[in-house]
Amino acid sequence: MLKALQNRFKHSIYLEKSNILSLKEEEIFEAVKLAFDEGGTLLLDITIIDYLDFISPQKERFALIYNIRHKTFKQNLLLKCFLSEAKAQSVSSIYKAANWLERECYDQYGIVFEHHPNLKRILNHWQFEGFPLRKDYAITKGQLCTQSVNLMPEMNERLLEKGLITKDKEGNYSKCEKDLMFINIGPSHPATHGTIRNFCAMDGETVIANVSEIGYLHRGFEKSCENHTYNQIIPYTDRLDYCSATTNNVAFAKTVEEMLGLTLPPRAVAIRVLVMELSRIINHLVCLAAQLVDMGALTNYWYLYNPRETAYDFFSKLTGARLTNSYMRIGGMSYDLYEGYEDDLKIIMKEIEEGVSISLGMIEHNRIFHDRTQNVCPVSASEAINLGLSGPNLRAAGVQYDLRSAKPYYLYNDLDFDVIVGSVGDIYDRIMVRFEEINQSLRIMKQLLGNIPDGDICVNDASVVLPSKENVYGSIEGTMNHFKLIYEGVKVPEQEYYSCIEATNGELGFFIVADGSGRPHKVKVRAPSFGAMSAYTQMVEGSMLADAVLNLGSINIIAGEMDR
Amino acid sequence: METAYLIETVIKIVTILLVFSALAGIGTYFERKVLAFMQRRLGPMNVGPYGIAQVAADGIKLFTKEDIVPTNVVGPIFKIAPVITAATAFMAAAAIPFLPSFEIGGYVVNPIVSDINVGILYVLAVMAVGFYGPLLGGMASANKYALLSAARGAAVFISYEVITGLSLLAPLMMVGSFSLIDLNNFQIEGYWMVVYQPVAMVLFLIAGFAETGRTPFHLVANDHEIIDGFGTEYSGMRWGLFFIGEYANMFFYAFLISILFFGGFGDGSVLGAFALLGKVSFFFFFFLWTRAAWPDVRPDQLMWLCWKVLMPLAVINIVITGFVMMF
C-alpha cells in the first residue's frame, strides 16, 4: 500500500517513525482512493490537526489526517495533507465509515467536506456556536443546549434515499404511502445502554428507517487532554470505555511510552496484560448480561454479574477504585501487585468460568434464544470492514482481525490463545464470540499466573517516573524532580504518532501530536464504539423493534467512549 | 331461603375479592423470592422478617402515590381501563369452584359463587373482555409505546383466544358439559383429563402464558422494548389495578388448569381440597419458573407459533377426539 502510493505520488514524503505519508492537498482524495484499491479497506480514523500556536511553524493552519489499515491488518498508514482553506473532499463514497468521522471533523474543527451526504454536528449539540477543538476556542467556554434537535429533516432524507417519499422543486417532501409512526428510542429508554437517541420510522413493528443522534455524553475529552499533562490525562481515559478502564489506561500509556522510546520492565508488561485480560472479561460480562436481559432472560444477568462483582473487589484492592482504576502511569503503573493476589485471581477465574458455563447452559440450546438471535441484523464481512467495525463485532462477521495476533504487542506473541470468529455476523455470532473470548482471556490469565517475573514495575528513568517518597522527602533532587514532573509533566519530543491496542470492543488507538512540552498539542481517540454506532442504522433497518433493541446491546455501545 | 342464598353469595364474593386481592400482593412477594433464589440472590429482605412485609410497603406506596392523568390522554377511557382489567378478572372467578363443598353446622356451602351450566364458557368470555383493559389503556394513553403495546395486545390476545377455545373443545366433547363441577367430577371415575388429552393440556398451558402475558410471551408490557407498554403513563393505584388483574388472572389460570386437566379437587374430601391447592401452587410456581428460565419471543414469532403450529394442532386434536368418540 505504501509502495504503491509512493510510486504514484513521487513528491510525497514518508516519515518512518510516525508512519505518516505527507501529500499535497489536491492529491489526497486520489491517494485515499488508491490506498483503498491497494487493500487499505479499513478506515480507522479521520482527524484534523490545528497548528495555530504550534511550536514550530507549519505551512498551513490545518492538516487533514486519514488513518487507513491494510486488509492483512498488519500495517496501517497515515495520510496527511495541509489544507489551504477549511475545506476538503468527502471520502464517504469510498468508506461508509467516513460519514460520521467527517461529521466529527466538521463539528470539532469546522472543516467543510464537499459532497458529504449529511454534514452536520455530531458530538456537540446543534445550538453550539464555534468549533471547540480549534486552538482559539477557549476551554472554559461551555455552551448550553436548551432544546432537543429536530431529526425530521434527516429522517426525510433517509426516507428519500429509500424511495419511500419524493421531494418536489421547492424542497417539500411528499407524504409516505405507508402509514409510518415516528418513535424515539432513547435518549432515556430502558434499552439504550447509555444515552443514545435513535429516531425510528416504524411501519407496525418494523423499523423502516433509523436516524441516530449521539453526543449526550460528550464532555470534551480531547479538549481537556490538550490542557493537561500526560499523566493527568490517564484518569480521563478511565471514562472512555468505563467497563474496562485499565485497557484505556494501557492504550494511552503505551502510545506515549512509544513516543518516548521507552521499554517497560518485564514485570510491568506482564501485569498490564494480566489486568487487561481481566478487564476484557468484565466488559464482555457486562455486555452479555445486559443483552440477555434485553431479551428477557433475566437470570443470566446475575449469573454473569456476580463473578464481575468479585473481580471488582480485586480491582479495588489492587488499584483503590472499582470502576475508574487509573492504574497505569506513563512508564509503568501506580502500584505493584499485592500479596496473595494469585489466590484472589484463582477464585475470580473459577467463578467466571462457572458463571459463563451455567449461563451458556441456559441459552445454548434454547430454541427461543436461537430464534431471537440467529440471522437477525446480520452484517457481512466486507460490509463490516467498510462500516468501520472492529473487535468482536467484526470478528463475528468472520474477519480474523485481532491486533493481539495480527500485530502482537507486549507478551501476546508468546501467549497461547485463539482468535474467535463467527460466520454470519448476526447477533448470535456476536454473543457467542464474546462468550468464547471470555474463555480465551481466562486461558491467557492462566498462562500468566505464576509466571509473572520479579523486578520493577516502572521504567528506571527520572524524567518519566516520579521518584520514591523517601527521595522526595529526603533529598533536594528528589523534591525538585517530583515538583518538575508534577508541574510540567513528562516531556514528549515533538512528533505525530498513532498507536493502538486490541481493546475489548475493538481497535482502540490514540493519535497524539506532541510539541515537546509536558502537554499534548492534540489527542485523538480512535474509539471502536463510534464506528459501531455509525453502522447501527444500516444494521437495524428492515428488522423489528425488538431486534433493534437487541442489536444495540450486541454491538456493545459504550457511550463514554463513543461520545468522548 | 332467598335471603340466606343472598347473604351466602355476598359473603362468597367478598371473600373471593379479599382473598385474591391479597393473593395478588402475596404473589408478587413469592415471585420476587422464587426468582431471587433461582438467580442466586436474596430478594426482599428489609421490611419485616425475610421481607415478608414488603407487600404491605408496596401497597401503601401504591395507594399514596399521586394519581397522574397526563394532559393529552382520553380521560374517561384512560381512567376506566385498569378497572376493566381488575373487575373482569374477579368476575371470571364467579364460575370457578375453588374448593369442594363442605358443611358448617349442617349448612352445605358450595365454594363457588354460581355453578352456571356454561361455566367454562363464561370464564373464558369474561377473561376475554379483560383484554380491553390493556387495549383501551394503551390506546388512550397518548403515548407511542403504549400504542405499540395495545397493538401487540390486540393481536396476541385475540389469536390466543382461538387456541384456548379450540384446545378446550376436545375435553368438553368428552365430558359433554360446560360446568366446571361436571368437568371435575368426570375425572373422579376415570383418569385425569391430561391422560386423555395431553395435547389439549399443553396447548391450553401455552395459551395461558400468552393471555396472562408472562415470559416467554411477555410482550405487551415488555420493559426492554416498549418500556411498560400500556402501563407507561399510569401511576399509583391505577397501575396497581392492572397489576392485581394480572396476578389474579395467573391464579385463576392455575385453578382452571388444575380443575380441567389435573383432577381438580377429586371426590371432594379434605385431601382433595388440599391437593387442589397444591396443584394451583405448583402452576403458579411454574409461571415464575419459566420467567427465570427463558428469554422472550418476538411478537411475530408468537403469531407464527399461534397460527402455524398451535392452531393446526388444536384442530387435529379435535378431529382425532371426534373420531375416537364416534367409533
XYZ file of C-alpha atoms in Angstrom, chain A:
564
model
C 0.000 0.000 0.000
C 2.781 2.420 0.988
C 4.938 1.466 -2.024
C 2.120 1.945 -4.471
C 1.323 5.346 -3.018
C 4.961 6.408 -3.082
C 5.300 5.292 -6.699
C 2.194 7.143 -7.710
C 2.914 10.339 -5.787
C 6.618 10.932 -6.267
C 6.766 14.110 -4.203
C 5.228 12.602 -1.141
C 7.289 12.476 1.999
C 7.211 9.433 4.255
C 8.084 9.727 7.907
C 9.259 6.359 9.155
C 8.812 6.940 12.889
C 5.357 8.482 12.636
C 4.188 6.237 9.809
C 2.838 9.334 8.064
C 2.833 9.904 4.318
C 2.582 13.611 3.530
C 0.829 14.533 0.317
C -0.323 17.616 -1.488
C -3.821 18.872 -0.876
C -5.027 18.217 -4.431
C -3.670 14.653 -4.377
C -5.228 13.496 -1.148
C -8.565 12.279 -2.457
C -6.873 10.300 -5.192
C -4.426 8.924 -2.647
C -7.197 7.689 -0.396
C -8.842 6.063 -3.379
C -5.594 4.394 -4.371
C -4.998 3.269 -0.799
C -8.442 1.663 -0.835
C -7.724 -0.086 -4.135
C -4.369 -1.279 -2.817
C -6.061 -3.094 0.041
C -6.482 -0.360 2.618
C -10.036 -1.404 3.279
C -10.479 -0.361 6.900
C -10.679 3.364 7.509
C -9.693 3.786 11.129
C -9.960 7.484 11.594
C -10.119 10.916 10.025
C -8.935 13.871 12.007
C -7.655 17.392 11.767
C -4.622 18.998 13.382
C -4.866 22.675 14.211
C -1.333 24.106 14.071
C -2.262 27.525 15.434
C 0.388 28.492 18.012
C 2.327 25.309 17.280
C 5.875 25.311 18.495
C 7.429 25.010 15.037
C 5.792 26.952 12.195
C 3.877 24.887 9.647
C 2.796 25.507 6.057
C -0.878 25.971 6.816
C -3.050 26.145 9.875
C -4.974 22.905 9.358
C -3.767 19.479 8.358
C -6.059 16.586 7.453
C -5.147 13.054 8.538
C -6.542 9.799 7.221
C -5.696 6.637 9.111
C -6.090 3.553 6.942
C -5.456 -0.075 7.807
C -4.462 -2.680 5.264
C -6.664 -5.713 4.766
C -3.982 -8.009 6.218
C -4.433 -5.884 9.368
C -0.699 -5.972 9.998
C 0.037 -2.416 8.958
C -1.685 0.895 8.933
C -0.757 4.139 7.226
C -1.484 7.747 7.993
C -2.033 10.056 5.039
C -1.587 13.714 5.743
C -2.082 16.902 3.801
C -2.176 20.571 4.693
C -5.390 22.407 3.926
C -5.104 25.876 2.425
C -8.765 26.540 3.201
C -11.017 24.974 5.781
C -12.462 22.518 3.297
C -11.746 19.102 1.846
C -13.404 16.470 -0.276
C -15.508 13.804 1.380
C -14.410 10.180 1.077
C -17.734 8.824 2.278
C -18.373 7.435 -1.201
C -15.399 5.112 -0.675
C -15.715 4.343 3.017
C -19.078 4.314 4.722
C -17.237 4.777 7.996
C -16.122 8.196 6.784
C -19.613 9.617 7.103
C -19.575 10.105 10.835
C -15.823 10.664 11.069
C -16.046 13.611 8.685
C -19.021 14.947 10.564
C -16.895 14.892 13.674
C -14.102 16.839 11.936
C -16.649 19.398 10.812
C -18.164 19.557 14.244
C -14.914 20.000 16.111
C -12.758 21.939 13.632
C -15.182 23.468 11.159
C -13.682 21.767 8.133
C -16.283 21.514 5.386
C -16.299 18.252 3.449
C -17.652 18.684 -0.052
C -20.115 16.085 -1.352
C -20.766 14.821 2.145
C -24.331 13.452 2.314
C -25.186 14.894 5.700
C -22.669 17.340 7.050
C -23.901 18.460 10.438
C -22.778 18.433 14.016
C -22.462 15.083 15.712
C -20.855 15.246 19.160
C -21.685 18.834 20.064
C -25.283 19.908 20.192
C -26.988 21.690 17.345
C -27.169 25.057 19.080
C -23.406 25.112 19.576
C -21.562 28.027 18.043
C -17.920 27.850 17.048
C -15.614 24.880 16.747
C -14.396 23.684 20.115
C -11.219 21.855 19.152
C -9.773 24.844 17.322
C -6.930 26.282 19.321
C -8.547 29.711 19.502
C -11.639 28.328 21.228
C -11.340 28.812 24.980
C -11.629 25.601 27.005
C -13.802 27.323 29.598
C -16.442 28.386 27.078
C -19.127 25.780 27.555
C -22.465 26.222 25.831
C -25.861 25.089 26.970
C -28.395 23.304 24.854
C -31.946 24.467 25.504
C -33.907 22.408 23.013
C -33.597 18.960 21.512
C -32.753 18.733 17.852
C -35.435 18.090 15.261
C -34.384 14.936 13.464
C -37.238 15.027 10.990
C -35.248 16.670 8.140
C -32.594 13.972 8.436
C -35.290 11.311 8.587
C -36.902 12.722 5.449
C -33.564 12.490 3.640
C -33.247 8.914 4.797
C -36.736 8.052 3.551
C -35.991 9.827 0.274
C -32.900 7.672 -0.134
C -35.052 4.607 0.293
C -37.526 5.885 -2.286
C -40.419 5.969 0.151
C -41.134 9.651 -0.333
C -40.371 12.196 -3.039
C -39.212 15.758 -2.981
C -40.598 18.493 -5.213
C -38.774 21.537 -6.596
C -39.483 23.748 -3.619
C -37.944 21.141 -1.373
C -41.175 19.897 0.160
C -41.417 16.242 0.925
C -44.401 14.190 -0.135
C -46.327 12.077 2.339
C -45.277 8.469 2.630
C -47.689 5.903 1.227
C -47.139 3.701 4.223
C -48.627 4.957 7.437
C -45.397 5.479 9.329
C -45.100 6.112 13.007
C -42.050 8.035 14.207
C -40.748 6.994 17.535
C -37.802 7.950 19.705
C -35.904 5.024 21.180
C -33.915 6.966 23.697
C -32.229 9.108 24.905
C -33.883 7.748 28.032
C -35.202 4.342 27.134
C -34.535 1.187 29.174
C -32.616 -0.406 26.326
C -30.275 2.341 25.177
C -27.399 1.264 27.457
C -26.261 4.815 27.962
C -27.712 7.918 26.465
C -28.296 7.497 22.765
C -31.244 8.693 20.739
C -32.451 6.527 17.901
C -35.228 8.083 15.911
C -37.092 5.381 14.008
C -39.727 5.403 11.337
C -41.890 2.401 12.113
C -44.273 0.511 9.927
C -46.117 -1.510 12.533
C -43.263 -3.066 14.454
C -40.780 -2.923 11.584
C -38.085 -0.282 11.595
C -38.171 1.243 8.113
C -35.580 3.942 8.639
C -33.424 4.984 11.529
C -31.514 8.119 12.410
C -29.214 8.171 15.417
C -28.257 11.151 17.465
C -25.249 10.787 19.739
C -23.224 13.153 21.832
C -25.305 13.141 25.001
C -22.217 12.095 26.935
C -19.796 14.393 25.112
C -17.591 16.075 27.659
C -14.751 17.378 25.518
C -12.234 14.665 26.348
C -9.891 15.738 23.581
C -10.030 19.416 24.517
C -9.333 18.532 28.140
C -6.325 16.465 27.082
C -4.743 19.467 25.392
C -4.793 21.308 28.687
C -3.398 18.594 30.939
C -0.088 16.843 31.360
C 0.227 13.323 30.038
C -0.185 11.693 33.425
C -3.177 13.869 34.230
C -4.924 12.516 31.163
C -4.927 8.964 32.475
C -7.924 9.439 34.804
C -9.789 10.883 31.835
C -9.110 7.762 29.801
C -10.867 5.740 32.511
C -14.079 7.411 31.454
C -13.792 6.351 27.842
C -14.764 2.704 27.949
C -15.764 2.706 31.578
C -16.473 -1.017 31.617
C -12.794 -1.795 31.145
C -10.958 1.261 32.395
C -7.476 -0.241 32.666
C -7.486 -1.150 28.992
C -7.842 2.507 28.079
C -5.121 3.415 30.551
C -2.805 0.951 28.856
C -3.685 2.138 25.355
C -2.852 5.711 26.234
C 0.239 4.994 28.304
C 1.588 2.644 25.644
C 1.260 5.297 22.948
C 3.120 7.882 24.994
C 5.776 5.375 26.003
C 6.389 4.510 22.378
C 6.705 8.193 21.579
C 9.299 8.472 24.335
C 11.040 5.309 23.153
C 10.702 3.562 26.500
C 10.837 -0.167 27.073
C 8.889 -1.369 30.082
C 10.377 -3.832 32.559
C 9.049 -7.389 32.055
C 7.046 -7.364 35.273
C 5.160 -4.242 34.248
C 4.336 -5.761 30.873
C 3.062 -8.967 32.460
C 0.888 -7.088 34.944
C -0.541 -4.947 32.171
C -1.516 -7.982 30.123
C -2.993 -9.645 33.182
C -5.243 -6.751 34.197
C -6.162 -6.003 30.598
C -7.435 -9.512 30.073
C -9.381 -9.359 33.332
C -10.998 -6.090 32.281
C -11.773 -7.573 28.889
C -13.644 -10.346 30.663
C -15.526 -7.869 32.847
C -16.555 -5.812 29.863
C -17.795 -8.876 27.998
C -19.728 -9.957 31.083
C -21.439 -6.580 31.263
C -22.279 -6.653 27.589
C -23.640 -10.197 27.618
C -25.573 -9.789 30.836
C -27.244 -6.576 29.740
C -28.032 -8.001 26.367
C -29.618 -11.159 27.686
C -31.759 -9.022 29.953
C -32.873 -7.118 26.857
C -34.047 -10.461 25.574
C -35.947 -11.142 28.789
C -33.517 -13.782 30.008
C -33.213 -12.168 33.414
C -31.459 -14.898 35.313
C -28.312 -14.768 33.204
C -27.739 -11.277 34.475
C -26.923 -12.445 37.964
C -25.022 -15.484 36.805
C -22.746 -13.168 34.855
C -22.717 -10.183 37.192
C -21.881 -11.976 40.423
C -18.385 -13.001 39.265
C -17.871 -9.468 37.971
C -18.525 -8.217 41.472
C -15.693 -10.383 42.788
C -13.440 -9.088 40.044
C -14.268 -5.529 41.045
C -13.244 -6.358 44.598
C -9.907 -7.444 43.192
C -9.569 -4.195 41.280
C -10.410 -2.082 44.277
C -7.835 -3.981 46.306
C -5.228 -3.541 43.599
C -5.872 -0.020 42.383
C -8.051 1.603 45.032
C -11.048 2.007 42.726
C -13.689 -0.338 41.407
C -14.629 1.290 38.137
C -12.258 4.116 37.322
C -8.997 2.434 38.114
C -6.429 4.975 36.796
C -3.961 2.176 37.347
C -1.389 2.939 34.687
C 1.183 5.698 34.585
C 3.445 6.784 31.773
C 6.352 4.366 32.127
C 4.658 1.804 34.360
C 1.880 1.696 36.896
C 0.934 3.104 40.234
C 1.056 0.033 42.471
C 2.652 -3.368 42.437
C 0.520 -6.483 42.827
C -0.435 -7.081 46.437
C 0.473 -10.136 48.413
C -1.903 -13.005 47.842
C -3.288 -11.670 44.571
C -2.878 -15.075 42.955
C -5.364 -16.721 45.290
C -7.865 -13.941 44.694
C -7.466 -14.255 40.959
C -7.895 -18.008 41.072
C -11.208 -17.602 42.905
C -12.345 -14.978 40.418
C -11.417 -17.124 37.443
C -13.247 -20.087 38.897
C -16.351 -18.009 39.477
C -16.228 -16.562 35.994
C -15.840 -19.996 34.447
C -18.786 -21.261 36.433
C -20.949 -18.244 35.658
C -20.217 -18.470 31.980
C -20.884 -22.171 31.798
C -24.244 -22.069 33.581
C -25.319 -19.032 31.652
C -24.393 -20.740 28.395
C -26.194 -23.829 29.615
C -29.403 -21.815 29.855
C -29.272 -20.390 26.359
C -27.015 -22.519 24.199
C -29.696 -24.999 23.177
C -32.688 -22.776 23.793
C -34.919 -22.532 20.752
C -36.286 -19.133 21.744
C -32.770 -17.771 22.088
C -31.828 -19.124 18.663
C -34.933 -17.675 17.032
C -34.318 -14.311 18.571
C -30.678 -14.026 17.571
C -29.840 -16.146 14.547
C -29.876 -14.290 11.236
C -31.026 -11.172 12.988
C -29.337 -7.918 11.970
C -26.526 -9.641 10.100
C -23.665 -7.734 8.526
C -21.332 -9.352 6.004
C -17.554 -9.343 6.374
C -16.808 -6.812 3.642
C -19.654 -4.548 4.741
C -18.465 -4.704 8.328
C -14.980 -3.591 7.360
C -16.309 -0.805 5.199
C -18.545 0.383 8.011
C -15.549 0.624 10.293
C -16.452 -2.123 12.754
C -13.674 -3.745 14.726
C -13.142 -6.120 17.605
C -15.735 -8.774 18.467
C -18.313 -7.188 16.153
C -16.009 -7.561 13.171
C -14.804 -10.996 14.197
C -18.411 -12.137 14.479
C -18.739 -11.347 10.781
C -15.952 -13.827 10.103
C -12.998 -11.462 9.785
C -9.977 -12.746 11.588
C -8.771 -9.421 12.873
C -7.354 -9.241 16.338
C -4.427 -6.914 16.941
C -3.180 -9.296 19.595
C -2.352 -11.804 16.890
C -2.197 -9.607 13.769
C 0.356 -7.225 15.204
C 1.348 -8.685 18.579
C 2.429 -6.261 21.246
C 3.595 -6.924 24.788
C 3.560 -10.653 25.525
C 0.869 -11.740 23.111
C 3.360 -13.317 20.735
C 4.358 -15.864 23.374
C 0.906 -16.456 24.802
C -1.309 -19.224 23.591
C -4.841 -18.171 22.636
C -7.313 -18.472 19.788
C -8.853 -15.687 17.778
C -12.587 -16.363 17.848
C -14.504 -15.696 14.664
C -18.150 -16.078 13.753
C -19.597 -16.900 10.368
C -22.758 -14.894 9.707
C -22.217 -11.691 11.632
C -25.640 -11.784 13.261
C -26.487 -11.147 16.888
C -25.966 -14.814 17.732
C -22.389 -14.672 16.473
C -21.671 -11.507 18.355
C -22.901 -13.066 21.585
C -21.071 -16.341 21.101
C -17.811 -14.658 20.074
C -17.890 -12.731 23.318
C -18.649 -15.843 25.380
C -15.729 -17.673 23.844
C -13.412 -14.686 24.165
C -14.011 -14.786 27.894
C -12.683 -18.337 27.895
C -9.683 -17.320 25.818
C -8.895 -14.454 28.167
C -9.080 -16.883 31.073
C -6.651 -19.080 29.193
C -4.231 -16.160 28.842
C -4.552 -15.316 32.519
C -3.844 -18.915 33.492
C -0.640 -18.848 31.480
C 0.435 -15.640 33.161
C -0.386 -16.638 36.724
C 2.716 -17.951 38.415
C 4.887 -16.712 35.557
C 4.962 -13.038 36.403
C 8.623 -12.079 36.570
C 10.087 -10.186 39.520
C 11.531 -6.751 39.187
C 10.462 -3.159 38.805
C 7.000 -2.077 37.759
C 8.179 1.188 36.255
C 10.973 2.199 33.918
C 14.079 3.474 35.604
C 14.006 6.967 34.163
C 13.802 10.011 36.396
C 12.445 12.157 33.571
C 9.323 9.986 33.295
C 8.561 8.296 36.594
C 8.059 10.043 39.895
C 10.848 9.466 42.440
C 10.162 7.370 45.535
C 8.603 9.076 48.524
C 11.831 8.655 50.559
C 13.655 10.536 47.868
C 11.065 13.282 47.663
C 11.128 13.893 51.399
C 14.802 13.122 51.955
C 16.714 14.818 49.200
C 16.550 18.125 47.370
C 16.987 16.424 43.974
C 14.067 14.178 44.692
C 11.862 17.112 45.682
C 12.849 19.063 42.577
C 12.329 16.060 40.366
C 8.894 15.450 41.808
C 7.962 19.095 41.511
C 9.057 19.354 37.889
C 7.278 16.170 36.879
C 4.048 17.219 38.529
C 4.090 20.782 37.262
C 5.498 20.347 33.800
C 4.709 16.746 33.136
C 6.590 14.187 31.127
C 8.147 15.969 28.176
C 7.434 14.182 24.927
C 9.566 15.175 21.925
C 7.818 16.866 19.017
C 6.158 14.273 16.804
C 2.874 12.915 15.486
C 2.201 9.346 16.386
C -0.556 6.743 16.288
C -0.565 3.563 18.309
C -3.291 1.108 19.138
C -4.172 -1.985 21.111
C -6.918 -4.551 20.888
C -9.336 -3.234 23.468
C -12.490 -5.070 24.428
C -14.630 -3.535 21.732
C -12.038 -3.369 19.020
C -9.117 -1.303 17.930
C -8.575 1.434 20.482
C -5.959 3.864 19.221
C -4.541 7.197 20.272
C -3.220 9.683 17.777
C -1.112 12.202 19.637
C 0.585 15.343 18.365
C 3.333 16.283 20.800
C 5.100 19.625 20.756
C 7.968 18.891 23.114
C 6.201 20.185 26.200
C 4.550 18.290 29.013
C 1.087 18.591 27.464
C -0.031 17.145 24.155
C -0.882 19.549 21.365
C -3.637 17.228 20.248
C -5.053 13.861 21.227
C -7.488 11.926 19.066
C -9.074 8.681 20.166
C -9.973 6.099 17.578
C -12.945 4.769 19.519
C -14.347 1.405 18.429
C -17.853 2.210 19.677
C -18.046 5.255 17.433
C -17.610 3.099 14.350
C -20.045 0.513 15.665
C -22.728 3.107 16.299
C -22.335 4.600 12.844
C -23.028 1.130 11.463
C -26.122 0.714 13.610
C -28.550 2.394 11.218
C -27.708 0.079 8.373
C -27.887 -2.972 10.606
C -31.353 -2.393 12.010
C -33.287 -1.037 9.070
C -35.788 -3.623 7.970
C -35.787 -5.527 11.227
C -38.274 -5.440 14.080
C -38.277 -3.079 17.022
C -37.338 -5.958 19.314
C -34.339 -6.760 17.090
C -33.197 -3.149 17.014
C -33.116 -3.139 20.808
C -31.159 -6.391 20.865
C -28.751 -5.181 18.223
C -27.882 -2.081 20.190
C -26.845 -4.339 23.037
C -25.000 -6.761 20.814
C -22.631 -4.194 19.305
C -21.837 -3.087 22.856
C -22.029 0.658 22.579
C -20.198 2.326 25.442
C -21.351 5.913 25.318
C -18.371 7.213 27.265
C -16.049 6.113 24.524
C -18.303 6.984 21.618
C -19.181 10.497 22.761
C -15.908 11.338 24.456
